[in-house]
Short mmCIF file of C-alpha atoms and ligand atoms in Angstrom, two decimals:
data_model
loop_
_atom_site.label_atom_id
_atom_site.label_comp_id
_atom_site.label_asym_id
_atom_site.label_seq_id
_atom_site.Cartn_x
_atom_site.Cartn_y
_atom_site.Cartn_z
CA UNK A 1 0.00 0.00 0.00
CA UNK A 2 0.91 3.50 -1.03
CA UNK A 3 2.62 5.49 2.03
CA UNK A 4 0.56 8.57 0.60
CA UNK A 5 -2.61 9.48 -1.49
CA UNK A 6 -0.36 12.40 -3.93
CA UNK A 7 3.40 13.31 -3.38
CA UNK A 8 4.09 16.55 -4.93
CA UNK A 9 7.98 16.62 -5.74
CA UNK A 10 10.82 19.07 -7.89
CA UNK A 11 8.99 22.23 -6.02
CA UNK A 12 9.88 24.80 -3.41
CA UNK A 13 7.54 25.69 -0.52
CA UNK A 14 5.73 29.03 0.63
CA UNK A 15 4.77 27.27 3.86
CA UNK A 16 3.56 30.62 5.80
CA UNK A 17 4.36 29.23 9.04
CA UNK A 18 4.77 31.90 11.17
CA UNK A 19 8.43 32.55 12.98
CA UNK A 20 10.10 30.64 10.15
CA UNK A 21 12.00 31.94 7.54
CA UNK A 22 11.07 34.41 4.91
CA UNK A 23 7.35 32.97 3.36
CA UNK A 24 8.08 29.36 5.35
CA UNK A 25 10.03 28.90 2.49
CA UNK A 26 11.76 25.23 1.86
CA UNK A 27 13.38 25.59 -1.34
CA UNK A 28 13.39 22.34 -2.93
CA UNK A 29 10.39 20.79 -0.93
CA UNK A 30 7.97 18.41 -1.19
CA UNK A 31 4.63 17.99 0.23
CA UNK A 32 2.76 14.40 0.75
CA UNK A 33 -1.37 14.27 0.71
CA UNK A 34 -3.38 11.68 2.44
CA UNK A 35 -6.90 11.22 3.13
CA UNK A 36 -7.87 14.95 2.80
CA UNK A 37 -4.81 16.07 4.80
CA UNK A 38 -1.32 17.57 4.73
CA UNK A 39 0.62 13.97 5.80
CA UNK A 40 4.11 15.44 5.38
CA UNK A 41 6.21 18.58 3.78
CA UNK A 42 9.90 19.60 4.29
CA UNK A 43 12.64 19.22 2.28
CA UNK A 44 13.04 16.67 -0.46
CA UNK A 45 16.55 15.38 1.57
CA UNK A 46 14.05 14.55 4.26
CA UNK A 47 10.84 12.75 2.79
CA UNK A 48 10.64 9.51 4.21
CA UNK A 49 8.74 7.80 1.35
CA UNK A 50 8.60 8.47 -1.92
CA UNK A 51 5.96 5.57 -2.27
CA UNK A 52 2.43 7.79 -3.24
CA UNK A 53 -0.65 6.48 -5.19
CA UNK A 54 0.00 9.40 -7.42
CA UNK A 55 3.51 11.42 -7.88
CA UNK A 56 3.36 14.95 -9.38
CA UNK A 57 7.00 16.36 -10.20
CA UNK A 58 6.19 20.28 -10.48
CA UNK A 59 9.49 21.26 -12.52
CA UNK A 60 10.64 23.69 -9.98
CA UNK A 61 6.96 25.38 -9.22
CA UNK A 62 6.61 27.16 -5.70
CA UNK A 63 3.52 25.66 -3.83
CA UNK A 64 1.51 27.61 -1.58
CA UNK A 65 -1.52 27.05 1.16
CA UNK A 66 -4.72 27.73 -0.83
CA UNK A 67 -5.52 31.08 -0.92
CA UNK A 68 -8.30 32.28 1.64
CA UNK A 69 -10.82 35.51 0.79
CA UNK A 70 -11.70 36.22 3.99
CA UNK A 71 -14.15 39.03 3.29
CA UNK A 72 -16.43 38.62 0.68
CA UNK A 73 -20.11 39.94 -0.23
CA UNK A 74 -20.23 37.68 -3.20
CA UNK A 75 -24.08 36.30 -3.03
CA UNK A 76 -26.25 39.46 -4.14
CA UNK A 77 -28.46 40.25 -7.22
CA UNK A 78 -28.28 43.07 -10.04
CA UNK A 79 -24.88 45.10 -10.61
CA UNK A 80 -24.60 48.80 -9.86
CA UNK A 81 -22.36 49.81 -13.03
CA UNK A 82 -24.48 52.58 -13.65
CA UNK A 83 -24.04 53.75 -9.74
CA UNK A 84 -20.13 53.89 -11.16
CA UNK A 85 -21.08 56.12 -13.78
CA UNK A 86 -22.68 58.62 -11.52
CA UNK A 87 -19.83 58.04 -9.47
CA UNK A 88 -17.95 59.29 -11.89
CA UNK A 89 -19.92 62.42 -12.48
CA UNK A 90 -19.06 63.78 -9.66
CA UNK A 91 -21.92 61.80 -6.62
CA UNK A 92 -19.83 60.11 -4.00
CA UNK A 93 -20.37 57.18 -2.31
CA UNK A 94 -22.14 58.28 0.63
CA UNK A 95 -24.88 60.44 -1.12
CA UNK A 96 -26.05 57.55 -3.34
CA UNK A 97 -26.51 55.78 -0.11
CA UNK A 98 -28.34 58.47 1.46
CA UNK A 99 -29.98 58.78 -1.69
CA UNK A 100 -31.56 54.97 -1.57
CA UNK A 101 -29.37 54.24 -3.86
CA UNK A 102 -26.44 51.98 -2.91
CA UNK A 103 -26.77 48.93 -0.70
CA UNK A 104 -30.52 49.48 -0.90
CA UNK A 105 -30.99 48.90 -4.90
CA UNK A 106 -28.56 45.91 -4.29
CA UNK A 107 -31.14 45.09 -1.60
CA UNK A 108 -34.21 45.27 -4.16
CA UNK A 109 -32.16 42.56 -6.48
CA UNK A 110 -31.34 40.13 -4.23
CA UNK A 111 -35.01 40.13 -2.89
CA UNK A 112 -36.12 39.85 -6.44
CA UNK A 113 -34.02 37.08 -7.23
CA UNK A 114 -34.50 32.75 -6.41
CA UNK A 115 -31.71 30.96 -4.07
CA UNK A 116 -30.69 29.19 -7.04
CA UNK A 117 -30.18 32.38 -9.27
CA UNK A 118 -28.29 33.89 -6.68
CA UNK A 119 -26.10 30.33 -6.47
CA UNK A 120 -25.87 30.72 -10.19
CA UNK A 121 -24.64 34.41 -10.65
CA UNK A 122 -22.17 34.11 -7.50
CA UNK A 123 -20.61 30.75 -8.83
CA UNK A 124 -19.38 32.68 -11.82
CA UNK A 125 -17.80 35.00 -9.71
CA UNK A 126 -16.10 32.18 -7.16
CA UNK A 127 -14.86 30.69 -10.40
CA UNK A 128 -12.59 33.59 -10.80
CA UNK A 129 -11.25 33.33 -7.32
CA UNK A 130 -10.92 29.57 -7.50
CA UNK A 131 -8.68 29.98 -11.01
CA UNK A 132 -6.27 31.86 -8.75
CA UNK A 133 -5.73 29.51 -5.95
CA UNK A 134 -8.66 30.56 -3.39
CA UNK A 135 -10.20 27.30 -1.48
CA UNK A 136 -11.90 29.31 0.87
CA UNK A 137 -13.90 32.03 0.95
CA UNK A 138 -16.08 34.09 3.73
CA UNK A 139 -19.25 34.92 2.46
CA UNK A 140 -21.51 37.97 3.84
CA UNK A 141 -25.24 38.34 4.23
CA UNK A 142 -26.48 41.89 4.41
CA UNK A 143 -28.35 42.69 0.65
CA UNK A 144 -31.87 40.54 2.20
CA UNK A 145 -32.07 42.56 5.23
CA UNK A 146 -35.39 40.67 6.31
CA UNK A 147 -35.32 37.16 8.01
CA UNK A 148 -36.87 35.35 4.86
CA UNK A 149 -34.06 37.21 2.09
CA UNK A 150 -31.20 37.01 4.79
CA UNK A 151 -31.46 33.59 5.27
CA UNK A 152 -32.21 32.66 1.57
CA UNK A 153 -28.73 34.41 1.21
CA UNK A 154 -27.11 32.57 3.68
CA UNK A 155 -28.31 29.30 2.51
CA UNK A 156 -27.37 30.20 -1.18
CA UNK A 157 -24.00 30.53 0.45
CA UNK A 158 -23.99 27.04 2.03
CA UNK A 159 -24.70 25.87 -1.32
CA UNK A 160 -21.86 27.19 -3.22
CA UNK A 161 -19.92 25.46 -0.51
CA UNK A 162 -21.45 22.21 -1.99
CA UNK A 163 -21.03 22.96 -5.42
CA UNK A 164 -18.03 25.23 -6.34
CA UNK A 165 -13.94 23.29 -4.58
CA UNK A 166 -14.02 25.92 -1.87
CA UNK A 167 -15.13 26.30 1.80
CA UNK A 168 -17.22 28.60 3.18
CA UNK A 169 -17.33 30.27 5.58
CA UNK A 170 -21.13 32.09 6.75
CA UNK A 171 -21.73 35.23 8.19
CA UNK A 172 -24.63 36.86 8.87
CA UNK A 173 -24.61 40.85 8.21
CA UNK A 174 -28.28 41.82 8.59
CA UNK A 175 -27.52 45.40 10.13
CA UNK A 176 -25.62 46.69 6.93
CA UNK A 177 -28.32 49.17 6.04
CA UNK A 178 -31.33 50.16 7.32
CA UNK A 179 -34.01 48.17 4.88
CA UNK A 180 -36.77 50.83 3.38
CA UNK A 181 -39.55 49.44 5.68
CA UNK A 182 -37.64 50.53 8.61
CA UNK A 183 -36.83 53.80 7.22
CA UNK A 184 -36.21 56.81 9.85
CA UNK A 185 -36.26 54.01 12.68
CA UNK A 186 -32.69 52.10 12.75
CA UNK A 187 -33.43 51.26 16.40
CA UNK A 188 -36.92 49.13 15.48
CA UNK A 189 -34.84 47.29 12.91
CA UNK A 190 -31.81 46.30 15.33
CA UNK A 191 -34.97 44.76 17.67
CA UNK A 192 -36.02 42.76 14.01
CA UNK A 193 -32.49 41.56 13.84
CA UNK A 194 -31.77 40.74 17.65
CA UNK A 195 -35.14 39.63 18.50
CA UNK A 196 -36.10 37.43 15.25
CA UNK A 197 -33.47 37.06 12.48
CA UNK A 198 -30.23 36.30 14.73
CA UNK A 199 -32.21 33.30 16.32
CA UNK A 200 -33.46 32.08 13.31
CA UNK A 201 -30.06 32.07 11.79
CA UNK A 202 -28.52 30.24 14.53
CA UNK A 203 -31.25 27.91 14.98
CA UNK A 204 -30.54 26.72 11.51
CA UNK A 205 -26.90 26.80 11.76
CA UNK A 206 -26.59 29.26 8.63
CA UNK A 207 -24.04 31.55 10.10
CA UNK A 208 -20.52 31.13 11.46
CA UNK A 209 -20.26 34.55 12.45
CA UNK A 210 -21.97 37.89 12.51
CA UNK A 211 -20.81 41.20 11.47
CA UNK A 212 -22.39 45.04 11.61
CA UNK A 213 -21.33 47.86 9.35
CA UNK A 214 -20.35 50.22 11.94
CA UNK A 215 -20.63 53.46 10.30
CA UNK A 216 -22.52 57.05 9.78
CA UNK A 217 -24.23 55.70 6.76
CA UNK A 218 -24.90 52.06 8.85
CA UNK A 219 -25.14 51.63 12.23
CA UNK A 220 -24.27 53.75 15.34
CA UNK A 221 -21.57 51.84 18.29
CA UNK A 222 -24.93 51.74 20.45
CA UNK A 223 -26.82 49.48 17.94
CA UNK A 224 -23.86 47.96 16.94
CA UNK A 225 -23.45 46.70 20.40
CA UNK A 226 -26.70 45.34 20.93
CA UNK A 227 -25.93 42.62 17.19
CA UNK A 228 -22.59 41.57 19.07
CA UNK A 229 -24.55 41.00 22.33
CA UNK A 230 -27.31 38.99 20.44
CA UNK A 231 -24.52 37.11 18.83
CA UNK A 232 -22.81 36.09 22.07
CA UNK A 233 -25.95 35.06 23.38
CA UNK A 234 -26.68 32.32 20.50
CA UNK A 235 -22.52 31.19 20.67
CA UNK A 236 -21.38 33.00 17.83
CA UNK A 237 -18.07 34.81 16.75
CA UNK A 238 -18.53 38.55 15.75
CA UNK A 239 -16.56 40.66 13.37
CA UNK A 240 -16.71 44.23 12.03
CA UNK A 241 -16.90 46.51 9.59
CA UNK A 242 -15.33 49.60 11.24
CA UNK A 243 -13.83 52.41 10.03
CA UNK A 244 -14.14 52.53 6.43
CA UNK A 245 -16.02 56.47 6.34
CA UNK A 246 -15.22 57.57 9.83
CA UNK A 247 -14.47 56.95 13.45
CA UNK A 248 -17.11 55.67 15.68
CA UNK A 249 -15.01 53.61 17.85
CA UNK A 250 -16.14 50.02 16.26
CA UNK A 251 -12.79 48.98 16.87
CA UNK A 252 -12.98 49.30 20.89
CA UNK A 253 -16.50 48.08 20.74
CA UNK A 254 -15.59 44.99 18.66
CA UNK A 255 -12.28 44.25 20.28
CA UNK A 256 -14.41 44.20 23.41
CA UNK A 257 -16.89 41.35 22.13
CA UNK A 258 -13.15 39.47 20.89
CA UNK A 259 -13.92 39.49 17.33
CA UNK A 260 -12.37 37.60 15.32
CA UNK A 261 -12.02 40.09 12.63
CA UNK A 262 -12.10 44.67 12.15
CA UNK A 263 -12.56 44.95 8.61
CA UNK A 264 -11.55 48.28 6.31
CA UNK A 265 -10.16 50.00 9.00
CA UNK A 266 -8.92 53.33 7.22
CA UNK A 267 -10.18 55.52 10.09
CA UNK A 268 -8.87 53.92 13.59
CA UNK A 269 -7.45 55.62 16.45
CA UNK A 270 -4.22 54.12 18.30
CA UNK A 271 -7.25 53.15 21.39
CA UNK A 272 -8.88 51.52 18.82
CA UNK A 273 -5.54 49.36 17.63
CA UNK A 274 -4.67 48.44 21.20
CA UNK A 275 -7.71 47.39 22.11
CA UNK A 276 -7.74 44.62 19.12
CA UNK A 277 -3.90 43.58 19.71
CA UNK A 278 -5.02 43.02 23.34
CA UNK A 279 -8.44 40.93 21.84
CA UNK A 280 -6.13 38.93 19.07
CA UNK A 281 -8.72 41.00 16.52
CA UNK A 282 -7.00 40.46 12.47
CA UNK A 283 -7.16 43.93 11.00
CA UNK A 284 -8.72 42.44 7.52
CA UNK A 285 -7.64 45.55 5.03
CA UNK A 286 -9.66 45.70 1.91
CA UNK A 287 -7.40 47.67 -0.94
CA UNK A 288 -10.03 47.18 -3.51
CA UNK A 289 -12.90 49.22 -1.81
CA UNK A 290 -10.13 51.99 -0.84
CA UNK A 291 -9.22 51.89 -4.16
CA UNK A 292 -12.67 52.27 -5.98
CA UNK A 293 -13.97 54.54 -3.89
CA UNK A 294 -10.40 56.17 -4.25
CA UNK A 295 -9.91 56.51 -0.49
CA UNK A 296 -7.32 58.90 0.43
CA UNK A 297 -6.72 57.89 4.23
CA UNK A 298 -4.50 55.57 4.73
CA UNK A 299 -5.32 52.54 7.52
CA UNK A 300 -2.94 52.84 10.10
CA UNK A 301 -0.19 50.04 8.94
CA UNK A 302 2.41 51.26 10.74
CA UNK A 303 0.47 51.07 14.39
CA UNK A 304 -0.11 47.89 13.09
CA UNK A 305 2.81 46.46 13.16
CA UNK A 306 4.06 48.37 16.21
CA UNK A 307 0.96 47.02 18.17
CA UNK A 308 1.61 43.46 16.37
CA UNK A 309 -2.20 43.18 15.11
CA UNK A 310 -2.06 40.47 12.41
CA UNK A 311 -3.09 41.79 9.26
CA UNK A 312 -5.04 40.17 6.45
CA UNK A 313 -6.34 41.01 2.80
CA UNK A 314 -9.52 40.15 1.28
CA UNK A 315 -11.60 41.51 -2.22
CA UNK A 316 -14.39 42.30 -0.31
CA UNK A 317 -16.48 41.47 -3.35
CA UNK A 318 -19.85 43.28 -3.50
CA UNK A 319 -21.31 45.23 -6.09
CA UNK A 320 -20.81 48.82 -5.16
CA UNK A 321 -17.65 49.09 -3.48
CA UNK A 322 -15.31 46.83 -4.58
CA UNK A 323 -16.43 44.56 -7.39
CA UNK A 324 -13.42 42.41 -7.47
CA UNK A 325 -12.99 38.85 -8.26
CA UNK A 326 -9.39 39.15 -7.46
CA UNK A 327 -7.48 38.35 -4.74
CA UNK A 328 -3.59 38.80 -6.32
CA UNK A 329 -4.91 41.99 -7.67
CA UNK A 330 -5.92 42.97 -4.02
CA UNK A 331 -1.91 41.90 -3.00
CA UNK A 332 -0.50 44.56 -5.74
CA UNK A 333 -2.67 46.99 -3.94
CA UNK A 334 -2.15 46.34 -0.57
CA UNK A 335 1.82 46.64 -1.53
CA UNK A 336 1.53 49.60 -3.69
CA UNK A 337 -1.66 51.55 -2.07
CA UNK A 338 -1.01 50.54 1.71
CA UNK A 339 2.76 49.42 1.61
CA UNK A 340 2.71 45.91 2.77
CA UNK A 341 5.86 43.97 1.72
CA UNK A 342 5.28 41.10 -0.30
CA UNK A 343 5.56 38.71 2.10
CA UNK A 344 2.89 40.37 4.45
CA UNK A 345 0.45 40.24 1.56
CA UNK A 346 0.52 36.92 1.13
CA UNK A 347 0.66 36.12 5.00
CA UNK A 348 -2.56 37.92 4.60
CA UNK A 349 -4.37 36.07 2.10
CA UNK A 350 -3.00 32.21 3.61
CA UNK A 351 -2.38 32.56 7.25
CA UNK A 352 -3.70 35.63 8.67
CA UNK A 353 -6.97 35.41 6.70
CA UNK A 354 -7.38 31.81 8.23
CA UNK A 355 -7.25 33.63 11.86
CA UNK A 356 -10.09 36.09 10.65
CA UNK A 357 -12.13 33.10 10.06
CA UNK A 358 -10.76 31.19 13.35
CA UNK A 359 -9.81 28.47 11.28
CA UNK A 360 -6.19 28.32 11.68
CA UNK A 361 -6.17 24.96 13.30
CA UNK A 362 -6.87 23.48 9.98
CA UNK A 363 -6.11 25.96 7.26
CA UNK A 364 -3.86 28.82 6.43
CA UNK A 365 -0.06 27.21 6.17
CA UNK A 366 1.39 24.14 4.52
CA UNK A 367 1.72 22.05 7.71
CA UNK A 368 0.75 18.34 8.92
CA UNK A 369 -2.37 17.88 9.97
CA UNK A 370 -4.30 20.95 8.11
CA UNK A 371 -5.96 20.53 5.16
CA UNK A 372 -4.75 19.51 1.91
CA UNK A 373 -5.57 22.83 0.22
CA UNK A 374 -2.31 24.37 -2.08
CA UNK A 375 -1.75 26.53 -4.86
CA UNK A 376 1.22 25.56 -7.43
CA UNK A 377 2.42 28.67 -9.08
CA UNK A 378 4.63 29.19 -12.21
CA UNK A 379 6.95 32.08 -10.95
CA UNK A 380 10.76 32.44 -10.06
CA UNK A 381 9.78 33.52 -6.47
CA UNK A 382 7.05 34.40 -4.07
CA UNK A 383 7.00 38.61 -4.73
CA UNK A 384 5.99 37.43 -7.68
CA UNK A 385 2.47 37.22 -6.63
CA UNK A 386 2.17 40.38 -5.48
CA UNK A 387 4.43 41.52 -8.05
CA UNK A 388 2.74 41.32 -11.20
CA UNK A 389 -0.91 42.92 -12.23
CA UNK A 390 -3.24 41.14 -14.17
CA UNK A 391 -1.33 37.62 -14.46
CA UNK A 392 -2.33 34.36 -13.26
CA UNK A 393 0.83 32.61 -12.74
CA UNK A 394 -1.69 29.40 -11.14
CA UNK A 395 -0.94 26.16 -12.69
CA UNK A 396 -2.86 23.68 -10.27
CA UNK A 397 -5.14 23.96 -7.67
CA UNK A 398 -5.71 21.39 -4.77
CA UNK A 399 -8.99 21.29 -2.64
CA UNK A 400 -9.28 18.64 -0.24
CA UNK A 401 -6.61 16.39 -1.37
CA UNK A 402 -8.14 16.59 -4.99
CA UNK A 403 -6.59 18.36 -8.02
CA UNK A 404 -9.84 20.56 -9.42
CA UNK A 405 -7.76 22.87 -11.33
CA UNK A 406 -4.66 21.79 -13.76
CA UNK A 407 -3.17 24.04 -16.46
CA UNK A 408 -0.13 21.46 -16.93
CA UNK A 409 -1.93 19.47 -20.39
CA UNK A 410 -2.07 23.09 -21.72
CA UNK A 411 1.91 24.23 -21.32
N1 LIG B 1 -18.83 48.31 3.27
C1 LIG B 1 -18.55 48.01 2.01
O1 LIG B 1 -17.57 48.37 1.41
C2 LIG B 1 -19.59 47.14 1.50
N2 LIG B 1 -20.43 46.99 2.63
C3 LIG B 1 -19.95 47.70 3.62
O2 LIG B 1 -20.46 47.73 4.72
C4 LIG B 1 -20.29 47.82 0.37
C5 LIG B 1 -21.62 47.27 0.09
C6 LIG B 1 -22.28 47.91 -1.09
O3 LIG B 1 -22.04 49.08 -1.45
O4 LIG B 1 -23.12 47.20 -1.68
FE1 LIG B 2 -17.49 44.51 3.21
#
């Protein structure tokens, strides 16, 4: 009997581990599958079989972890390319919200549409991601905003779990806008969402987490406060969106539930930074929204770093503010619009982006034990990926021990 289910040889390694060298890296590796699971990876010198069902030598290819999105808003109906266009003559952001424009004509589409269209029209997105290496991805609620369309969202998120070679990962964002019913009264929805919807997620298991867009145009730190609360109370993780417009200490408030996640982040105070670095919060930056909204505050990177809060990068796919389908693209711009190096980029797409989800026990580096979920990439060196725009240097994709991508028969 083999030793291993697929022995991947003649590579190098990006293992991510954290402490190690540079990237984790093991130049000429090799990395050993087995029932689902990372059995083995190290250097070649060191394997101690080389009897596998199935031997793939990668002709000097780096391998990777599967990539992670940990931020996405991928499930929604419509588009809002003619939003852009007014964007672009001159309305900003905010006043198309205020307008009832924005989220809320996203809102009106994903109501309108079936579970299975909104499978259908997100799958084609996810197969962009999944071309590039990503084997899980978060996916947001939030464009329903009643229990019936929330939940149809969330469970047309479990089912591209079922269907597309990723994970997923739920989370339920029902106070990211006030829905039009509710208009003027932002308090009487928060009861809706507390009293009825949070429940009725839970009690069907269709969430993982739950988030609140924390935010002048969203949700004030009060209301905020009283999701989180609701969360704890059913057993489940919170995140945030916080600080993408302005300051309304969502950080503090968030770090103080121990979210797992603050996501955007462009307008936090040093309090704010502290208080997740003492919580273990991931700062999860989204370059993509910053960029098509063209942000001009920076996030804080540098108190960061000094504060050691681990820092991750996701698309944050939605329609309006960042209609990405990806992730590389979002490394270029964390390096050139928020100066990550290289290495931190990808740290934030593999590792750090696993710890936004809390699944780093099983996912996020190439060690024993986690899931056998890599990327093999054509390129000289790791940079590379954040490197170049517009390529796709991925030749083969592994999800669960399985090979569902391979560009090799086409070289
Ligand atoms: N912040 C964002 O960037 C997305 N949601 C949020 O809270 C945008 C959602 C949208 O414009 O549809
Ligand atoms: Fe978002």
């Amino acid at each position: 009997m083999a030793d291993w289910d697929t022995l991947f040889i003649d590579c190098h390694l990006a293992t991510m581990r954290a402490g190690a060298l540079p990237y984790g890296a093991v130049e000429d590796g090799a990395v050993a599958l087995k029932d689902g699971e990372i059995a083995w990876c190290g250097p070649r010198a060191d394997l101690p079989s080389e009897n596998a069902a199935e031997v793939h030598a990668l002709d000097g290819a780096w391998v990777t972890p599967g990539l992670i999105d940990c931020h996405t808003h991928i499930v929604y109906g419509g588009d809002r390319a003619g939003e852009f266009e007014l964007r672009l003559t001159g309305a900003t952001y905010e006043e198309i919200a205020r307008a009832g424009g924005g989220i809320r004509s996203t809102v009106e589409h994903t109501r309108a549409a079936t579970e299975d269209e909104l499978v259908a029209s997100a799958l084609r997105r996810i197969a962009d991601l999944t071309a590039e290496g990503v084997t899980v991805i978060e996916i947001k609620s939030g464009y329903g905003l009643n229990r019936d369309d929330e939940m149809k969202q969330l469970r047309a998120a479990r089912a591209i779990g079922a269907q597309a070679p990723v994970d997923v990962a739920t989370t339920f964002l029902g106070a990211h806008a006030v829905p039009p019913e509710f208009d003027g009264e932002p308090d009487r929805y928060i009861d809706l969402v507390c009293n009825e919807v949070i429940p009725a997620v839970a009690g069907e298991k269709l969430a993982d987490a739950v988030d609140v867009f924390c935010e002048g145009i969203g949700f004030t730190a009060d209301q905020s406060e009283r999701v989180f609360a609701a969360a704890q109370k059913q057993g489940l993780p919170v995140k945030g969106h916080v600080g993408q417009l302005s300051d309304l200490g969502g950080a503090e408030l968030a770090a103080r539930y121990g979210a797992l996640s603050c996501d955007h982040l462009e307008f936090v105070s040093e309090t704010g930074v502290k208080a997740m670095a003492a919580a273990g919060t991931v700062a999860v930056l989204l370059p993509g929204a910053y960029y098509f909204l063209r942000e001009t505050h920076l996030p804080p990177i540098e108190l960061f770093r000094t504060h050691n809060v681990s820092l991750a990068i996701a698309t944050d796919c939605n329609p309006g503010s960042s209609p990405a389908t990806s992730l590389l693209l979002m490394l270029n711009m964390a390096c050139t619009l928020f100066r990550l190096t290289p290495e931190e980029a990808l740290a934030g797409v593999t590792r750090e982006a696993a710890c936004a989800l809390g699944m780093s026990a099983t996912h996020g580096t190439l060690e024993p034990g986690k899931a056998a979920d890599l990327a093999v990439w054509r390129i000289g060196r790791p940079a590379e990926l954040s490197y170049k725009i517009g390529a796709n240097p991925c030749a083969i994709v592994v999800k669960s021990g399985k090979i569902v991508r391979d560009l090799r028969q086409r070289a």
